[in-house]
Coordinates of C-alpha atoms and ligand atoms in Angstrom, one line a residue:
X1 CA 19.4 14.1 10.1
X2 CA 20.1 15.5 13.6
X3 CA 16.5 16.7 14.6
X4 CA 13.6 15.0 13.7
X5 CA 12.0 15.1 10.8
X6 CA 8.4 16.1 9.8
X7 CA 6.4 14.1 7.9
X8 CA 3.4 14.4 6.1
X9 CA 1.5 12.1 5.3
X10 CA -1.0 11.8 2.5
X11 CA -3.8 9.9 2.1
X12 CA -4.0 9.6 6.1
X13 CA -7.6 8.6 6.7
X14 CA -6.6 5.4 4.2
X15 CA -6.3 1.8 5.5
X16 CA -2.3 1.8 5.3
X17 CA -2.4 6.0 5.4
X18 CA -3.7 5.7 9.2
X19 CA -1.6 3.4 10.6
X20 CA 1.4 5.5 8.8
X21 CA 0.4 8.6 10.7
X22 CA -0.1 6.4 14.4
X23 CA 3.2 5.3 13.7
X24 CA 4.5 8.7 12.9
X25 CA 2.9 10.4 15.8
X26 CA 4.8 8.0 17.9
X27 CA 8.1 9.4 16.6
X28 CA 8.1 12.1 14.5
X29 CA 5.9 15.6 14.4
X30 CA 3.3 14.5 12.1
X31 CA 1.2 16.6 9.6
X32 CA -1.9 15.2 8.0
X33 CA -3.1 16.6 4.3
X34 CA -6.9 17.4 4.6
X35 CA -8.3 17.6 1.3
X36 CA -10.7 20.0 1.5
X37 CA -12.7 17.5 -1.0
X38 CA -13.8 15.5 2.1
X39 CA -17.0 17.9 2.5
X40 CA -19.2 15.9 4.7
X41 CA -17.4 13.1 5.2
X42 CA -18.3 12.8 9.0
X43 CA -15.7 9.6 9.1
X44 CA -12.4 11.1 7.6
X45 CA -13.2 14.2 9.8
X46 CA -13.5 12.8 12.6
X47 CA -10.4 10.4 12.2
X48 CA -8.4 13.5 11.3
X49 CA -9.8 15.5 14.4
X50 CA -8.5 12.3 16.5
X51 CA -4.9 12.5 14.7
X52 CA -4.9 16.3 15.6
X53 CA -5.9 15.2 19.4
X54 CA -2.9 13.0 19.6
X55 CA -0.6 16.1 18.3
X56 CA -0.5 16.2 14.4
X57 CA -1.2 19.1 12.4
X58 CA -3.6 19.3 10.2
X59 CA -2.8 20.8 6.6
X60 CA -5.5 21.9 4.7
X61 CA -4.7 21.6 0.7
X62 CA -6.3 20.2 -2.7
X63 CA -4.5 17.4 -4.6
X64 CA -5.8 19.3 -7.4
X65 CA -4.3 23.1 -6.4
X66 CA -0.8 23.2 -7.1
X67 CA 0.1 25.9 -5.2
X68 CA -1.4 25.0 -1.7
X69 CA -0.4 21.4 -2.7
X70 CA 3.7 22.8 -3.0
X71 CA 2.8 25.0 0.2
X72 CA 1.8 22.1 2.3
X73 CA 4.7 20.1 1.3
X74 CA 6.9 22.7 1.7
X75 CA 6.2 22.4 5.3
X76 CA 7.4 18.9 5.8
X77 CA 11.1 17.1 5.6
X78 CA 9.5 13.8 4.5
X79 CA 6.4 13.2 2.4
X80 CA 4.5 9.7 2.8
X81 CA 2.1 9.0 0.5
X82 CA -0.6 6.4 0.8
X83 CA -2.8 7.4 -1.5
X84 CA -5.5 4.9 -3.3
X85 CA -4.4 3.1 -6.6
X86 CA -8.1 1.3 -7.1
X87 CA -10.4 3.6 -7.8
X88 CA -10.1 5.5 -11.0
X89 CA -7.0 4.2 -12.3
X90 CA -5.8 7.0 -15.3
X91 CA -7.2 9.7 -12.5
X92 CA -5.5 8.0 -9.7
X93 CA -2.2 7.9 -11.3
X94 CA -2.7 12.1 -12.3
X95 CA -3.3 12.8 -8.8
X96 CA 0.4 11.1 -7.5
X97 CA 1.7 12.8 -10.5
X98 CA 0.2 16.2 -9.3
X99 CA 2.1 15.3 -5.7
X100 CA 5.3 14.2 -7.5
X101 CA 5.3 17.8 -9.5
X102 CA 4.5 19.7 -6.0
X103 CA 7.2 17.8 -4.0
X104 CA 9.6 18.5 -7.2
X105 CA 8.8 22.3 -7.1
X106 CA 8.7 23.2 -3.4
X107 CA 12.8 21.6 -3.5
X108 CA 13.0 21.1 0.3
X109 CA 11.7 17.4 0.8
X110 CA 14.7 15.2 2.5
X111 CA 12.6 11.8 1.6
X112 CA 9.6 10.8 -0.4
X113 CA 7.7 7.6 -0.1
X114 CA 5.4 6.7 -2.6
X115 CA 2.1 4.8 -2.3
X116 CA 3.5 1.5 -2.9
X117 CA 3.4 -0.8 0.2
X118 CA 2.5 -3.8 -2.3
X119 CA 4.7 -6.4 -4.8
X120 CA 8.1 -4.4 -6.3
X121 CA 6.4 -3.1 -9.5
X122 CA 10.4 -3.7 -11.1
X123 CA 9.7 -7.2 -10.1
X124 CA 6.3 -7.7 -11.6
X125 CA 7.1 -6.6 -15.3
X126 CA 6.2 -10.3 -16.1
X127 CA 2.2 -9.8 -14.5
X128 CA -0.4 -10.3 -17.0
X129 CA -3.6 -8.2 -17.8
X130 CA -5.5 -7.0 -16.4
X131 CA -3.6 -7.6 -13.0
X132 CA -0.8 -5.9 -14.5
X133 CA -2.1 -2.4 -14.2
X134 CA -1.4 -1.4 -11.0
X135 CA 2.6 -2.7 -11.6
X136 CA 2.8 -0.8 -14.4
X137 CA 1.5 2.8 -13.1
X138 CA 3.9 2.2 -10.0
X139 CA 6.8 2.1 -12.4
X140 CA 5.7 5.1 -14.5
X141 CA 5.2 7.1 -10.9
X142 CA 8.6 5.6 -10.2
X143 CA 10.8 7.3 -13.3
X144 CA 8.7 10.5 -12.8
X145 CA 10.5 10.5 -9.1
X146 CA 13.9 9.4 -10.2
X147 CA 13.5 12.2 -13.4
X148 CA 12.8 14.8 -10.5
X149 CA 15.8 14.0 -8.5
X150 CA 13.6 13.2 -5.4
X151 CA 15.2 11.6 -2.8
X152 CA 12.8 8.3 -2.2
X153 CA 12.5 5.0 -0.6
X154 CA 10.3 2.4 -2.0
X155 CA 8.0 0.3 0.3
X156 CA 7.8 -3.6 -0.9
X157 CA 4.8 -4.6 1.9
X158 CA 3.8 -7.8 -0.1
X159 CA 0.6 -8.8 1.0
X160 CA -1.1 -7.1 3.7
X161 CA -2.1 -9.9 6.5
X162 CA -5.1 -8.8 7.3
X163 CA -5.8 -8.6 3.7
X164 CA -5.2 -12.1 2.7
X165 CA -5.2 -14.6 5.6
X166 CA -8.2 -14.3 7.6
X167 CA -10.1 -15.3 4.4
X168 CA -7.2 -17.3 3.2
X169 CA -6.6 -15.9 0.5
X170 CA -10.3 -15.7 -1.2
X171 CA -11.7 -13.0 -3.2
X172 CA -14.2 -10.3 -2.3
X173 CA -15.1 -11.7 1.0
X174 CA -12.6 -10.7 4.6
X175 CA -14.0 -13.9 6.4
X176 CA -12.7 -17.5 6.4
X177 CA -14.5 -19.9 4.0
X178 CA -17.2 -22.5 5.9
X179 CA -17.4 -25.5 3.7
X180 CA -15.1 -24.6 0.7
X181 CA -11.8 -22.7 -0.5
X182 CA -10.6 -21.9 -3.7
X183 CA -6.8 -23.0 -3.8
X184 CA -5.4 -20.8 -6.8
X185 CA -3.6 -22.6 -8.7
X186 CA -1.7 -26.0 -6.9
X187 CA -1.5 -24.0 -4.0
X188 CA 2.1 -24.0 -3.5
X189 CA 3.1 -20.5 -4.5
X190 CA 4.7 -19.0 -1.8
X191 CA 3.5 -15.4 -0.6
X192 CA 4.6 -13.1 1.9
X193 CA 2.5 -11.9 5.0
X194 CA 3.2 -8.7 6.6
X195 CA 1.2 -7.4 9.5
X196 CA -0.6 -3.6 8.2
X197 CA 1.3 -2.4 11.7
X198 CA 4.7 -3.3 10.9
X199 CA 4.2 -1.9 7.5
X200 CA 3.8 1.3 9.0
X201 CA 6.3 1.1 11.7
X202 CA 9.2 -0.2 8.8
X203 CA 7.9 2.9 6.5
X204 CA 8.5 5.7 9.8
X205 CA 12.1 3.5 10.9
X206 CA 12.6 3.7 7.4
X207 CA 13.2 7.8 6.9
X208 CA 15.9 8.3 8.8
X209 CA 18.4 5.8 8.0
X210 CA 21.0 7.3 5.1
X211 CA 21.2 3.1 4.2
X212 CA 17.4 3.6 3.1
X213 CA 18.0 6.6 0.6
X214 CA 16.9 5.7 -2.9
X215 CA 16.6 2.0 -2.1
X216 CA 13.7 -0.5 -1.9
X217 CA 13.0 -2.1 1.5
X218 CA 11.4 -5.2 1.3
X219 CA 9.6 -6.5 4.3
X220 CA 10.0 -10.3 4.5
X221 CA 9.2 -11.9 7.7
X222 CA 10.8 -15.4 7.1
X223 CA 8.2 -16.8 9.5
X224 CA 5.1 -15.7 7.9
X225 CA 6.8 -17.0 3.8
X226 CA 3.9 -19.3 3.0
X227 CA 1.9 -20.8 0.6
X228 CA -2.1 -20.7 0.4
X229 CA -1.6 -24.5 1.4
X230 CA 0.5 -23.4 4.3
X231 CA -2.2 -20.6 5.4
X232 CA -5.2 -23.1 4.3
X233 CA -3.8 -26.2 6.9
X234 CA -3.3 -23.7 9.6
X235 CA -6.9 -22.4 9.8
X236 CA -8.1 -26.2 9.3
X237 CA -5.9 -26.9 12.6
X238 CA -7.4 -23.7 14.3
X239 CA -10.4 -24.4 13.2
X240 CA -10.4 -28.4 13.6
X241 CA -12.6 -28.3 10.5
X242 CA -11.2 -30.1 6.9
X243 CA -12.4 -27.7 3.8
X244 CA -13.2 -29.1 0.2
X245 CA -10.4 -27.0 -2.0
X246 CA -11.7 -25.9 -5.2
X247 CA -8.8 -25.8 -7.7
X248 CA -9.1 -22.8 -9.6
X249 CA -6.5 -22.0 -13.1
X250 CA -4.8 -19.2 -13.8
X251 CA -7.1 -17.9 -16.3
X252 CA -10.4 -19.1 -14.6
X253 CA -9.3 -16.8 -12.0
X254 CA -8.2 -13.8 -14.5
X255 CA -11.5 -14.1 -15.7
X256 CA -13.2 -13.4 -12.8
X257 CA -11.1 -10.4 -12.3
X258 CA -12.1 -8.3 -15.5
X259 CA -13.4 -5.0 -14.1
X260 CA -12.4 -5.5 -10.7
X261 CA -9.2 -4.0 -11.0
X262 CA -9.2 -3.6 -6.9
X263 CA -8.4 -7.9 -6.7
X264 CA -6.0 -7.8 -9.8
X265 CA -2.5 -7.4 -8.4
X266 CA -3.5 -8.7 -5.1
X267 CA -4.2 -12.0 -6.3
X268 CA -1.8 -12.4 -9.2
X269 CA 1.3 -12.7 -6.9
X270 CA -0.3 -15.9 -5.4
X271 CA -1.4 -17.3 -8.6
X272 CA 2.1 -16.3 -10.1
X273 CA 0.5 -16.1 -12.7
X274 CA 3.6 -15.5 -15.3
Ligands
NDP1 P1 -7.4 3.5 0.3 O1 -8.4 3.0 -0.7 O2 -7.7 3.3 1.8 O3 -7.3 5.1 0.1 C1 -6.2 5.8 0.6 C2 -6.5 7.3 0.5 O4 -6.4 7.7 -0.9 C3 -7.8 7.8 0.9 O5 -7.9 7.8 2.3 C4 -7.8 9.2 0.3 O6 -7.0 10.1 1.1 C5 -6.9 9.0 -1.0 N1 -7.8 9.1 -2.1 C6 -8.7 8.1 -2.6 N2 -9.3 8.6 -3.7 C7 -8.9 9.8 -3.9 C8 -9.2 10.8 -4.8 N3 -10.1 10.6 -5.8 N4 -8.6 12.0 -4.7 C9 -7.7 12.2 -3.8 N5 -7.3 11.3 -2.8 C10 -7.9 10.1 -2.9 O7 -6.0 3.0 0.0 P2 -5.2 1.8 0.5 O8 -4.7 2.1 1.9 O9 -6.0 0.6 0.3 O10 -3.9 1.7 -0.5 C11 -2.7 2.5 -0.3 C12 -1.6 1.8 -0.9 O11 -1.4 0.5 -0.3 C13 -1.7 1.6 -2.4 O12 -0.5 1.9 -3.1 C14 -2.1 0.2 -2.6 O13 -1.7 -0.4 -3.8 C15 -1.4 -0.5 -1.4 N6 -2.1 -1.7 -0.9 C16 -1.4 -2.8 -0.7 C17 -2.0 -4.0 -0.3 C18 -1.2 -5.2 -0.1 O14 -1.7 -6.3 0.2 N7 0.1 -5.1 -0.2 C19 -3.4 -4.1 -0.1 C20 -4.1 -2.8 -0.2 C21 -3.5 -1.7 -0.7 P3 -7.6 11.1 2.3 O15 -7.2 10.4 3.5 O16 -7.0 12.4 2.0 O17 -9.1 11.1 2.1

């Protein structure tokens, strides 16, 4: 591609969606999908009035309209979408269907990334339930791409740093552990740690290189390949302060999982659990 391309990005106002469109700005012309289902949300419109400050274009469509959805997308070269997976999963997965189907019927779109930017689903068919959800709607997004002919690039982002090490690697709390940590498993699973940054700055480098077309880019930092051990000693050395390590099994920890299908895949890649 000679000139540059223009991306949209959807599901911009998302924890990887606004990195993605900072990263975008700093390259590309950037356009933004409003839904117009934000209504009031003073938060999201103000985030997107900031994007539009620092030059990207707000496009103003419903996930749920197919024709303003293909209308928007016809606008762009590349789509990026970041869209949530956690919330309602079945509804989740309609709405990047719905995108797949505009993207496939407005015919212009050079590259599409899908909301991925996590383990490679093809990777995971051996995750259990309930953990397994998420693996298995990526791949069924995945053929529906590959049936429509779109050109793609898949995002394999592993675990996002910010994510998984400040608390290292503990559920439903962001802050390191005081007296205790659960060590899933022995502890010696390695996972991968990518800055949320660097995800989005490897998903705009991505679009433009003909090596990336129809591929999966995994981001791998060799340095920051660790175990929960590895991550669990560091923060002792930081913090100069020895934690008691709870050893918690595989299915102790599925257990505590039911119903919270935002921690399932997260978690299972450190527990490797299969
Ligand atoms: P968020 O929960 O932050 O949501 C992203 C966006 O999804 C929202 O901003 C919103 O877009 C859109 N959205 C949410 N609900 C709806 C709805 N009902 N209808 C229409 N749009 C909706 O997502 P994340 O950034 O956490 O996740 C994005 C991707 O990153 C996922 O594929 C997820 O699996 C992956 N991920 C990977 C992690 C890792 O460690 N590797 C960790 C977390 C996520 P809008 O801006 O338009 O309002």
């Amino acid at each position: 591609m000679d000139e540059k391309s223009r991306v949209l990005v959807v599901g911009g106002t998302g924890y990887i969606g606004r990195r993605i469109v900072r990263a975008s700005l700093a390259q590309d012309p950037t356009l933004v999908l409003m839904r117009l289902e934000i209504g009031l949300d003073v938060d999201k419109l103000q985030m997107l009035l900031s994007f539009k400050k620092q030059g990207a274009r707000l496009v103003e469509a419903s996930i749920d309209d197919h024709a303003g959805l293909v209308a928007a997308v016809a606008q762009a070269d590349v789509v990026i979408s970041a869209m949530s997976w956690s919330h309602i999963r079945s509804h989740n997965l309609l709405l990047q269907h719905k995108l797949v189907k505009a993207i496939k019927e407005a015919g212009n779109v050079k590259r599409f990334i899908p909301s991925e930017f996590g383990m490679d689903p093809y990777r995971m068919r051996h995750a259990l339930e309930p953990g397994n959800i998420t693996f298995v709607e990526k791949m069924d997004l995945r053929r529906a791409i590959e049936e429509a002919n779109i050109p793609h690039t898949y995002i394999s982002a592993n675990c996002f740093a910010a994510i998984f090490c400040p608390n290292l690697c503990q559920m439903r709390t962001l802050l390191p552990p005081k007296e205790k940590v659960h060590v899933c498993g022995d502890g010696n699973v390695k996972a991968i740690f990518v800055d949320e940054d660097d995800v989005a700055t490897y998903t705009i480098r991505s679009i433009d290189y003909p090596r990336t077309l129809n591929k999966t880019i995994y981001l791998r930092p060799q340095e920051n390949i660790l175990t929960q051990n590895d991550v669990i000693a560091k923060w002792e050395k930081l913090s100069g302060k020895v934690l008691e390590k709870i050893y918690i099994t595989a299915n102790e920890l599925l257990g505590s999982m039911k119903g919270n299908y935002k921690y399932c895949s997260m978690y299972e890649d450190i527990m490797c659990l299969g």
